[in-house]
Short mmCIF file of C-alpha atoms and ligand atoms in Angstrom, two decimals:
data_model
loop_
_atom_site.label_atom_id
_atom_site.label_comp_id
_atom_site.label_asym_id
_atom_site.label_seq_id
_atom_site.Cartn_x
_atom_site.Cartn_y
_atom_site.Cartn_z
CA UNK A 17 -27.78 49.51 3.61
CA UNK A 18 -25.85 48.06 6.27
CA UNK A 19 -22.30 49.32 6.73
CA UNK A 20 -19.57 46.70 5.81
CA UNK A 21 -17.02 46.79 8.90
CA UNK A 22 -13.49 47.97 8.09
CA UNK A 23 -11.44 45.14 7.43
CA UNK A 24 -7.53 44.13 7.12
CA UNK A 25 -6.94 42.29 4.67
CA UNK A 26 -3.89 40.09 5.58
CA UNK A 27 -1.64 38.31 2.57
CA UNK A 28 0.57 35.39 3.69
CA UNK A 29 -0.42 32.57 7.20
CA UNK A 30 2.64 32.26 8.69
CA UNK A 31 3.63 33.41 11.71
CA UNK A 32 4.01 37.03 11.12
CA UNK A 33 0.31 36.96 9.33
CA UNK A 34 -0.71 35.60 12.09
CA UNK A 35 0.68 37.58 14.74
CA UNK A 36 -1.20 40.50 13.17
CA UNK A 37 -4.52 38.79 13.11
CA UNK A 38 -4.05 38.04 17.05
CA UNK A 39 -3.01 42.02 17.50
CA UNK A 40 -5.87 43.26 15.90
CA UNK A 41 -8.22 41.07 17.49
CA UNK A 42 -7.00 41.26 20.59
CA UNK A 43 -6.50 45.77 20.44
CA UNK A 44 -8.91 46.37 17.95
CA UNK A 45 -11.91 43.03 17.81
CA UNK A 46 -14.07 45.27 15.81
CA UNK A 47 -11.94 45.53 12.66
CA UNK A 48 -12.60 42.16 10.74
CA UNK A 49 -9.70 40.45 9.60
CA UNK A 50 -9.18 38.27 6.65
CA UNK A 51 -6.35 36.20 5.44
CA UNK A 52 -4.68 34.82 2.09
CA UNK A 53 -2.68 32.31 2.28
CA UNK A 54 -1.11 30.45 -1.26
CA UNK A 55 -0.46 27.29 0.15
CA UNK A 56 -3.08 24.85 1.53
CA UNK A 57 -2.25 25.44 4.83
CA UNK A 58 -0.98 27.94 7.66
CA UNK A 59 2.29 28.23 8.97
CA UNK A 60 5.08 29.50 6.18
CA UNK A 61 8.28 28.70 7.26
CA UNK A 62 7.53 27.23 10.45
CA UNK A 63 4.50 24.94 9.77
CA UNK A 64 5.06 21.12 9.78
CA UNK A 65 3.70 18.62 7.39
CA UNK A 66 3.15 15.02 7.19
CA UNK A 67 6.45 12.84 5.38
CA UNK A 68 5.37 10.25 3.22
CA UNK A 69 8.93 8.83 3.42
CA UNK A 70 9.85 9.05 6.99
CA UNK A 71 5.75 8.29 8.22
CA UNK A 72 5.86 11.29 10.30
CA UNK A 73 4.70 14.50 11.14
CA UNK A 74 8.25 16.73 10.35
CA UNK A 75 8.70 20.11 10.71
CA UNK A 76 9.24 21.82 7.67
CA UNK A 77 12.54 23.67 9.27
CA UNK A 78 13.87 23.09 12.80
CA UNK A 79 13.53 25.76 14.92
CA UNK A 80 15.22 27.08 18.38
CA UNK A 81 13.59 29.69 20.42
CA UNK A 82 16.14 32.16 23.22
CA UNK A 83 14.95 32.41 26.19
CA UNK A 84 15.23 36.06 25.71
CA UNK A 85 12.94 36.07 23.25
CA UNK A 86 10.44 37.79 24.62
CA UNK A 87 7.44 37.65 21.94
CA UNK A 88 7.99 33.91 21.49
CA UNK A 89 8.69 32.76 24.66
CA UNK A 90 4.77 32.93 25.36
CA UNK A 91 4.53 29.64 22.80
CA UNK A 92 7.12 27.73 25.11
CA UNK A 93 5.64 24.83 27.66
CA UNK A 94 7.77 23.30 29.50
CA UNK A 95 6.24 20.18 28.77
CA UNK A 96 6.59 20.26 25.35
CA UNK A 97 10.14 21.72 24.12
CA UNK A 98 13.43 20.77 25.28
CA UNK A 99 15.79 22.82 26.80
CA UNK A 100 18.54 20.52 27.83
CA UNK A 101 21.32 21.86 25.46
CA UNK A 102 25.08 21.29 24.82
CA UNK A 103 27.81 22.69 23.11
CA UNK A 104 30.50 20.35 20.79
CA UNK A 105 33.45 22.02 19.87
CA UNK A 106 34.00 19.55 16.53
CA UNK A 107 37.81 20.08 16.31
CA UNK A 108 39.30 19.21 19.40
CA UNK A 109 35.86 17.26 20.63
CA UNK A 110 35.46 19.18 23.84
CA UNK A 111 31.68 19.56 25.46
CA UNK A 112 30.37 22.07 27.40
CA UNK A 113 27.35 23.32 28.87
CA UNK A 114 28.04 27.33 28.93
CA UNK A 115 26.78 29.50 26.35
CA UNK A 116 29.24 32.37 26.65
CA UNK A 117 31.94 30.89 24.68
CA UNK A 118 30.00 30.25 21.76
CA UNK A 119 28.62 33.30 21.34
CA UNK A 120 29.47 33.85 17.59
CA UNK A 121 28.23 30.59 16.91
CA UNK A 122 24.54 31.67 18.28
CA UNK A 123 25.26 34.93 16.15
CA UNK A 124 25.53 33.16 12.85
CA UNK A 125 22.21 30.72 13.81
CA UNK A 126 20.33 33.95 14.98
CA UNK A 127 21.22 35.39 11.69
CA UNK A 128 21.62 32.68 9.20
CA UNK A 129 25.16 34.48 8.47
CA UNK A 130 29.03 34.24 9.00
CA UNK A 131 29.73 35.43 12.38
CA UNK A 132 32.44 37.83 10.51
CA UNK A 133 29.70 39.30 8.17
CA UNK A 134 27.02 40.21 10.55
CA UNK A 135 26.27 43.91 10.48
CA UNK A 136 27.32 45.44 13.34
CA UNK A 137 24.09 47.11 13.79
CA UNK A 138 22.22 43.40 14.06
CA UNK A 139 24.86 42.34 16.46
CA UNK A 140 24.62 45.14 18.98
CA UNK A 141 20.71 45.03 19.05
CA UNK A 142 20.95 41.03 20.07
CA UNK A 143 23.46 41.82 22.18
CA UNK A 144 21.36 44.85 24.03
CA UNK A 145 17.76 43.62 23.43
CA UNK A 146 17.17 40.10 22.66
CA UNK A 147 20.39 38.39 24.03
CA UNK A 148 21.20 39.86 26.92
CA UNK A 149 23.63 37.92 29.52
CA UNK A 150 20.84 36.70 31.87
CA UNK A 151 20.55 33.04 33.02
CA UNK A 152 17.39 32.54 32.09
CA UNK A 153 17.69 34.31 29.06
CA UNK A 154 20.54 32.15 27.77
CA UNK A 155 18.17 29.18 27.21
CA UNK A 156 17.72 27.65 24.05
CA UNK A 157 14.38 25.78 23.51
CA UNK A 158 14.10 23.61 20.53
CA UNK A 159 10.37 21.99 20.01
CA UNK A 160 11.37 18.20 18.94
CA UNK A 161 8.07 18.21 16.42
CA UNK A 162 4.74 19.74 15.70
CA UNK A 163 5.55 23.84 15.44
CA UNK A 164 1.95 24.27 13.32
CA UNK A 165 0.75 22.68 16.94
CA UNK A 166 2.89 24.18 19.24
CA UNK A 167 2.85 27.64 17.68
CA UNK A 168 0.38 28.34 14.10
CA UNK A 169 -2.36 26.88 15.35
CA UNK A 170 -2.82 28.73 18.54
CA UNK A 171 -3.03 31.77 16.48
CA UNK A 172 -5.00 30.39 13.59
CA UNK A 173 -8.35 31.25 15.39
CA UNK A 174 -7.66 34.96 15.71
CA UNK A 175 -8.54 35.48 11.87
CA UNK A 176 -12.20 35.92 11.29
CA UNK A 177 -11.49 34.30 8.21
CA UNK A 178 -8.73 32.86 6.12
CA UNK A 179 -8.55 31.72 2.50
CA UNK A 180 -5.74 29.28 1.56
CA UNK A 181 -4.49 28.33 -1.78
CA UNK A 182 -5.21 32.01 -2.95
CA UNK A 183 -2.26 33.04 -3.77
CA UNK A 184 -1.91 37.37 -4.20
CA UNK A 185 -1.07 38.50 -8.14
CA UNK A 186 -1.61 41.52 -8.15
CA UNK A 187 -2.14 45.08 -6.53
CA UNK A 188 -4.71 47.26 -8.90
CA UNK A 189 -4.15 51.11 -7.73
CA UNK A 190 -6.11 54.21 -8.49
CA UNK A 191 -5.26 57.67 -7.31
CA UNK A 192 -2.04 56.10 -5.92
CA UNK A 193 -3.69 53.86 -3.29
CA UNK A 194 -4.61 50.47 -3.55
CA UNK A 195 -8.03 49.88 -5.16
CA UNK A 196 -8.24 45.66 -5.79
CA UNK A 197 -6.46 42.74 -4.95
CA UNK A 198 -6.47 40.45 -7.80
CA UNK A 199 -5.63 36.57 -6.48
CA UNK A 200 -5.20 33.92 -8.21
CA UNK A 201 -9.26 32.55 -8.08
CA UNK A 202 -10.86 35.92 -6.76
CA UNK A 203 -10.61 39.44 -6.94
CA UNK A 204 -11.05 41.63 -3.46
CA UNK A 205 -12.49 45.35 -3.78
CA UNK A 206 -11.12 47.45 -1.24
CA UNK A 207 -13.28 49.65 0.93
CA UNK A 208 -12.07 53.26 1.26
CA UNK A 209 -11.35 52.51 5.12
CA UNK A 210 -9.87 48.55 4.41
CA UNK A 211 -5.92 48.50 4.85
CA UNK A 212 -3.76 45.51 3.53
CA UNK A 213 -0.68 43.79 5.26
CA UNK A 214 1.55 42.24 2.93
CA UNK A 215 3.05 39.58 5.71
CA UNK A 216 5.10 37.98 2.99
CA UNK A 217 8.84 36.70 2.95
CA UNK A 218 10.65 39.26 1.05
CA UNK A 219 11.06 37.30 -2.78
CA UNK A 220 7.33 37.35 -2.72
CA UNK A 221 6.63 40.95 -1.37
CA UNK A 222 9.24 42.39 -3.88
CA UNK A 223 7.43 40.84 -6.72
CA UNK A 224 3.96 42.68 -5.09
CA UNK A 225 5.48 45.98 -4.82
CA UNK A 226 7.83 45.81 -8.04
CA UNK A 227 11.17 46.18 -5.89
CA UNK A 228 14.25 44.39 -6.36
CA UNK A 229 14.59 41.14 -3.84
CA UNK A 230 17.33 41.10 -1.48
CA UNK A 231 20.15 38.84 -1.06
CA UNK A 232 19.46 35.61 0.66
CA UNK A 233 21.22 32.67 2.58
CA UNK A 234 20.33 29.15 2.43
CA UNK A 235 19.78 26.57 5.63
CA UNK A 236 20.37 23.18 5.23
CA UNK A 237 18.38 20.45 7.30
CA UNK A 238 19.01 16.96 7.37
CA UNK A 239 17.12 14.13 8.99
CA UNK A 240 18.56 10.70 9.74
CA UNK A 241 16.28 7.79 10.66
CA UNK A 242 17.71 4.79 12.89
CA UNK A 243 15.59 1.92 13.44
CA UNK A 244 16.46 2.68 17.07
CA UNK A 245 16.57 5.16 19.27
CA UNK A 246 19.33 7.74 19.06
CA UNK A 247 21.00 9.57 22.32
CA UNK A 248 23.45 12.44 22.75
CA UNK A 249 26.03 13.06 24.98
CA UNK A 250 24.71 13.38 28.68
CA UNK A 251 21.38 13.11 27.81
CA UNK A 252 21.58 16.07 26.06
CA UNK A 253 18.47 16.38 23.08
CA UNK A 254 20.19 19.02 21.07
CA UNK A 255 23.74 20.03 20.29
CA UNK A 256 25.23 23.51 19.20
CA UNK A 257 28.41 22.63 17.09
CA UNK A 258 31.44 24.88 16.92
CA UNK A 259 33.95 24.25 13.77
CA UNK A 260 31.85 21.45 12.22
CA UNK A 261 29.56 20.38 9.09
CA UNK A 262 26.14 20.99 11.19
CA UNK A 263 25.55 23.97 13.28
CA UNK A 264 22.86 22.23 15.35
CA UNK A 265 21.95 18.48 16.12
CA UNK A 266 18.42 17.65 17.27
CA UNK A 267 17.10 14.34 18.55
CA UNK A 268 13.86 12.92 18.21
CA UNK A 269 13.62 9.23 19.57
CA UNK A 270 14.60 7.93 15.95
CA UNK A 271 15.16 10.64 13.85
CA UNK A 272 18.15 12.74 14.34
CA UNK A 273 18.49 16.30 12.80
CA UNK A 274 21.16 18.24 11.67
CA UNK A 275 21.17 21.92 10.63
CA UNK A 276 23.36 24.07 8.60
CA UNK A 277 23.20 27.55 8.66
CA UNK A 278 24.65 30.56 6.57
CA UNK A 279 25.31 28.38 3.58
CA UNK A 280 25.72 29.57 -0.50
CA UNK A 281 25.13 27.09 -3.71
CA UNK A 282 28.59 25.95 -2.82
CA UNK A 283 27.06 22.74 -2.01
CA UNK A 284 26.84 20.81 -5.16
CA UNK A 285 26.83 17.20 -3.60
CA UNK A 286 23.83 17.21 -1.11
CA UNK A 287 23.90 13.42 -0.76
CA UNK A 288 27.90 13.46 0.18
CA UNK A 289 27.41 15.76 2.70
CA UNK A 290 24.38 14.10 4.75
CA UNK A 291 27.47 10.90 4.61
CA UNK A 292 30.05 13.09 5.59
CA UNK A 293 27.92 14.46 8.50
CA UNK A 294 27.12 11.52 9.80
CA UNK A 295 30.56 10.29 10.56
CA UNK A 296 30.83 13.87 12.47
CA UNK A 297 28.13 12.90 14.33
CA UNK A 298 30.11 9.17 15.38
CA UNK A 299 32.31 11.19 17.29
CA UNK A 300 29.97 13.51 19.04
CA UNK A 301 27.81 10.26 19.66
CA UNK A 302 31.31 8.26 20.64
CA UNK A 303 30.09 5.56 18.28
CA UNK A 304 31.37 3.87 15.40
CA UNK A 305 28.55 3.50 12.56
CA UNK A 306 27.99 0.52 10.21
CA UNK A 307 26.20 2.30 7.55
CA UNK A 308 24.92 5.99 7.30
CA UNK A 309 20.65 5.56 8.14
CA UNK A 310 18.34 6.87 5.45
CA UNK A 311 18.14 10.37 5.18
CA UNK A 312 16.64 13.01 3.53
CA UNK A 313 17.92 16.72 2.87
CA UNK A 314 15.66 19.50 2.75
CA UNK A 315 17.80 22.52 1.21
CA UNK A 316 16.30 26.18 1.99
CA UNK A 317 17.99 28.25 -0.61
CA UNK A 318 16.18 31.16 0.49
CA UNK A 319 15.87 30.66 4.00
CA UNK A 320 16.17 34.02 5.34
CA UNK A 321 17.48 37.11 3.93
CA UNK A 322 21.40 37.80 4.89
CA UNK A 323 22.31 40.06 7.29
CA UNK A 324 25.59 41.63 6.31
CA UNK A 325 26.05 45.52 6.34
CA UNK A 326 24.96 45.74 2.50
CA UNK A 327 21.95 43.87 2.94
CA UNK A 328 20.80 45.62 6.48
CA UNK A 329 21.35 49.09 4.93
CA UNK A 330 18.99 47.66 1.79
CA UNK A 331 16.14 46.58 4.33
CA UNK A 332 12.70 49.05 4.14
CA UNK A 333 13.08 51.95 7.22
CA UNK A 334 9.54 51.50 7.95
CA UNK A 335 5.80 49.38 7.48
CA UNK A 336 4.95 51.80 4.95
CA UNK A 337 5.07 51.36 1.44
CA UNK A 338 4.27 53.39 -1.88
CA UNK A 339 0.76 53.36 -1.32
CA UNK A 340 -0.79 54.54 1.50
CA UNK A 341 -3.04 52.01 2.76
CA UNK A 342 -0.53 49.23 2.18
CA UNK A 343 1.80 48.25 4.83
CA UNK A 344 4.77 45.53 4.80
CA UNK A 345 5.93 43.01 7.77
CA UNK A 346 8.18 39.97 7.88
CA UNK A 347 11.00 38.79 9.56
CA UNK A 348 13.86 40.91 6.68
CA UNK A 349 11.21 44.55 7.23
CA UNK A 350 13.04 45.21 10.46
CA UNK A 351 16.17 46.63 9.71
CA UNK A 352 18.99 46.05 12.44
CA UNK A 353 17.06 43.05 13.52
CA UNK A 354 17.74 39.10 13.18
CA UNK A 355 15.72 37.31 11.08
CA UNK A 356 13.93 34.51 13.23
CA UNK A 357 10.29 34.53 14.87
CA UNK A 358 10.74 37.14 17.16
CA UNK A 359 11.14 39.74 14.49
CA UNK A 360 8.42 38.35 12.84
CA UNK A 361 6.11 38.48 15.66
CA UNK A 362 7.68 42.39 16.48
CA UNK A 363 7.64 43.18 12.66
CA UNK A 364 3.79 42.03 12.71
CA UNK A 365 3.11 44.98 15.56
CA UNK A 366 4.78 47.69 14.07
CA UNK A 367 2.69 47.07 10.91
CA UNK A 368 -0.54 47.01 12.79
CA UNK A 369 0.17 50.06 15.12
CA UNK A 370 1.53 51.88 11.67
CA UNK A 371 -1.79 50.94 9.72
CA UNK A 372 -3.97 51.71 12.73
CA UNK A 373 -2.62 55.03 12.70
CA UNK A 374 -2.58 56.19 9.13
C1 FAD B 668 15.37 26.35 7.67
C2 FAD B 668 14.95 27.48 8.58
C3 FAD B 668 15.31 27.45 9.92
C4 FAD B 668 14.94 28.50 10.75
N1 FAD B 668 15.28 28.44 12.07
C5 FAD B 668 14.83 29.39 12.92
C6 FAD B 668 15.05 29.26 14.30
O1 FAD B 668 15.65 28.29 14.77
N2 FAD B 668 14.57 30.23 15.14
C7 FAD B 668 13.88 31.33 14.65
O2 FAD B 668 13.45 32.16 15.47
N3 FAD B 668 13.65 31.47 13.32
C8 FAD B 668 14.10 30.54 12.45
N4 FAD B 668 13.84 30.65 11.11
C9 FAD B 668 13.17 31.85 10.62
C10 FAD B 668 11.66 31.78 10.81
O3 FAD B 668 11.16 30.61 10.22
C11 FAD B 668 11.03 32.99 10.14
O4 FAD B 668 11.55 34.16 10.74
C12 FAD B 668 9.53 33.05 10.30
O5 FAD B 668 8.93 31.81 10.05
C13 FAD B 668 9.01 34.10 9.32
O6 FAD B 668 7.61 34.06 9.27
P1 FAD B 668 6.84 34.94 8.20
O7 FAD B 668 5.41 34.77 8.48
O8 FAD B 668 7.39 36.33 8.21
O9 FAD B 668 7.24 34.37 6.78
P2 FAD B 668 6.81 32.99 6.12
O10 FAD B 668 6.83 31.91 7.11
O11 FAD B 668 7.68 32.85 4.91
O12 FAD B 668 5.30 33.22 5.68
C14 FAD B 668 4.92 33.87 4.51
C15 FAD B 668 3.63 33.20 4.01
O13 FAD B 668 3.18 33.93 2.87
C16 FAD B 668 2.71 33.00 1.90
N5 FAD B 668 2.76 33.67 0.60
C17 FAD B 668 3.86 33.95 -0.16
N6 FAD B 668 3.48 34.65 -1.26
C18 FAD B 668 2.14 34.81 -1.20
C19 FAD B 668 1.19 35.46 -2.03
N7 FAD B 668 1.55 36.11 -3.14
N8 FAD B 668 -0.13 35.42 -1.67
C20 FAD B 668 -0.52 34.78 -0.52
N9 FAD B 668 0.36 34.16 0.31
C21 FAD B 668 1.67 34.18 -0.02
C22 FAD B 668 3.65 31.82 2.04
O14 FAD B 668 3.08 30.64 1.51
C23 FAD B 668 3.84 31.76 3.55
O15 FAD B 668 2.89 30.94 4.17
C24 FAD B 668 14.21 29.62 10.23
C25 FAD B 668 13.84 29.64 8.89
C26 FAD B 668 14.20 28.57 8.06
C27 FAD B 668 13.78 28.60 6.62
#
């Protein structure tokens, strides 16, 4: 009988699944990889999706990448993400084009947390390893649409095979490993040499390994649509904002975004704040609107996990879990790191190297 190859078997497409399917078939093409997916399509937190509303393809969160991001800089083409960046002090409407004195306002984006909270720990690893005070690291890219084309589906192909809408129930053990996977419309023997990777945000992964979830913080985005098309000061196509509503403004010929970072359930009035924004954005655009444009806010409750001390110190200390052929990666696994794609990507080979190796 011919012998059935050893095989990951990789829960959750976005980019962290992902990132492991590329790793092992690019180290190690003769393990065969498979992938779960519960929605009906790649990408997780950074996919993009067609809006019925706005006739567009949106992306489902916007998303900056550092320059000194090293994993995800590979996805950046110059051609095809925007790097001409400004910063808006909201209070006494000053602009400027130097990083530096906005650091703590890159902190809380980078970590979806008050500046004030962040562990120390988090802040002294950006600081060292993935925001150090190079010029060329101190670019901010922001891709104005289409991350599932600019990022998810370059790596799509590395899976030898993916499954969507199969959503992970269940782990059946014996003898304190993992035996089955039970989805949701199949159920997946394990081999004695097959290893799983649970690249799931940490709610889900919690519920999979019966451990409490950890504390999250919510990102607002909201996305205006002019019937013309909108500019910002000096050309610039995204804003960092300092001491305002929105943390970041994006521009996309007619559709301008805003998002809000580090935020509670202290927002009761969604609809008020998307008006109240807008007039902040009059006097960043030096205009004087009519009306507010139709809008639509997308509220992220669980965006990310948060990164105070209490949380950090809560994080896992490795890709291993209880059982021994099960391994965990995601943005929140890597303790002292931010959450964002490069500790996703990062997170995704230490739980590959970990499972190759046990
Ligand atoms: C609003 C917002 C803005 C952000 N901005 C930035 C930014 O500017 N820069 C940056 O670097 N990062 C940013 N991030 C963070 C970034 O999106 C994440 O770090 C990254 O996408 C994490 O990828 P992941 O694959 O680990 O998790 P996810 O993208 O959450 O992927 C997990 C996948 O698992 C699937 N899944 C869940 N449960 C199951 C199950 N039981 N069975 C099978 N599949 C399952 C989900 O459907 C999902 O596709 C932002 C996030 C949000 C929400």
């Amino acid at each position: 009988m011919e012998k059935r190859p050893t095989t990951y078997h990789i829960i959750g497409a976005g980019l962290t699944g992902l990132s492991c399917a590329r790793i092992l078939k690019q180290k190690y093409p003769w393990i065969h990889t498979v992938v779960y997916e519960a929605a009906d399509a790649s990408g997780g937190r950074c996919r993009s999706y067609r809006d019925d509303d706005f006739s567009q393809v949106l992306d489902y969160a916007t998303h900056v990448i550092l320059g000194a991001n090293k994993e995800m800089r590979r996805f950046v083409r110059p051609d095809e993400w925007e790097k001409n960046c400004l910063f808006w002090n909201a209070k006494d409407e000053s602009l400027s084009s130097k990083l530096l004195p906005f650091k703590s306002h890159i902190l809380k984006s980078c970590c979806n947390t008050k500046a004030e909270q962040i562990a120390p720990e988090i802040i002294k690893n950006i600081i060292k390893q993935t925001f150090p005070w190079l010029p060329y690291k101190r670019k901010i890219y922001f891709s104005k649409h289409n991350l599932s084309q600019r990022i998810i589906n370059l790596l799509t192909p590395f899976a030898d095979e993916i499954f969507y809408n199969t959503k992970l129930l269940k782990i059946e053990t014996q003898f304190g490993r993992a035996a089955q996977l039970d989805f949701n419309n199949r159920q997946v023997e394990l081999g004695a040499d097959d290893k799983v990777i649970l690249a799931l945000d940490n709610r889900n992964c919690a519920k999979l390994l019966k451990t409490d979830p950890l504390s999250h913080n919510g990102i607002i985005n909201i996305f205006y649509r002019t019937s013309q098309k909108i500019f910002l000061p000096k050309g610039a196509s995204f804003v960092a904002v300092v001491d305002g509503i929105a943390d970041w403004v994006f521009v996309n010929d007619n559709i301008l975004g805003i998002t809000i970072s580090a935020v509670g359930d202290d927002y009761v009035n969604l609809q008020d704040l998307a008006r109240e924004a807008w007039q902040e954005l009059d006097k960043l655009r030096g205009v004087n609107s009519a009306f507010v444009p139709p809008f639509k806010v997308l509220h992220h409750k669980h965006a990310t996990i948060a990164q105070d001390a209490l949380t950090n110190s809560q994080r896992p200390e490795s890709a291993k879990t209880q059982y021994p052929n099960v391994f965990i990666a995601g943005d929140w696994t890597m303790k002292d790191h931010p959450c964002c794609m490069e500790t996703a990507v990062l997170s995704a080979k230490r739980a590959v190297f970990t499972a190759i190796k046990s």
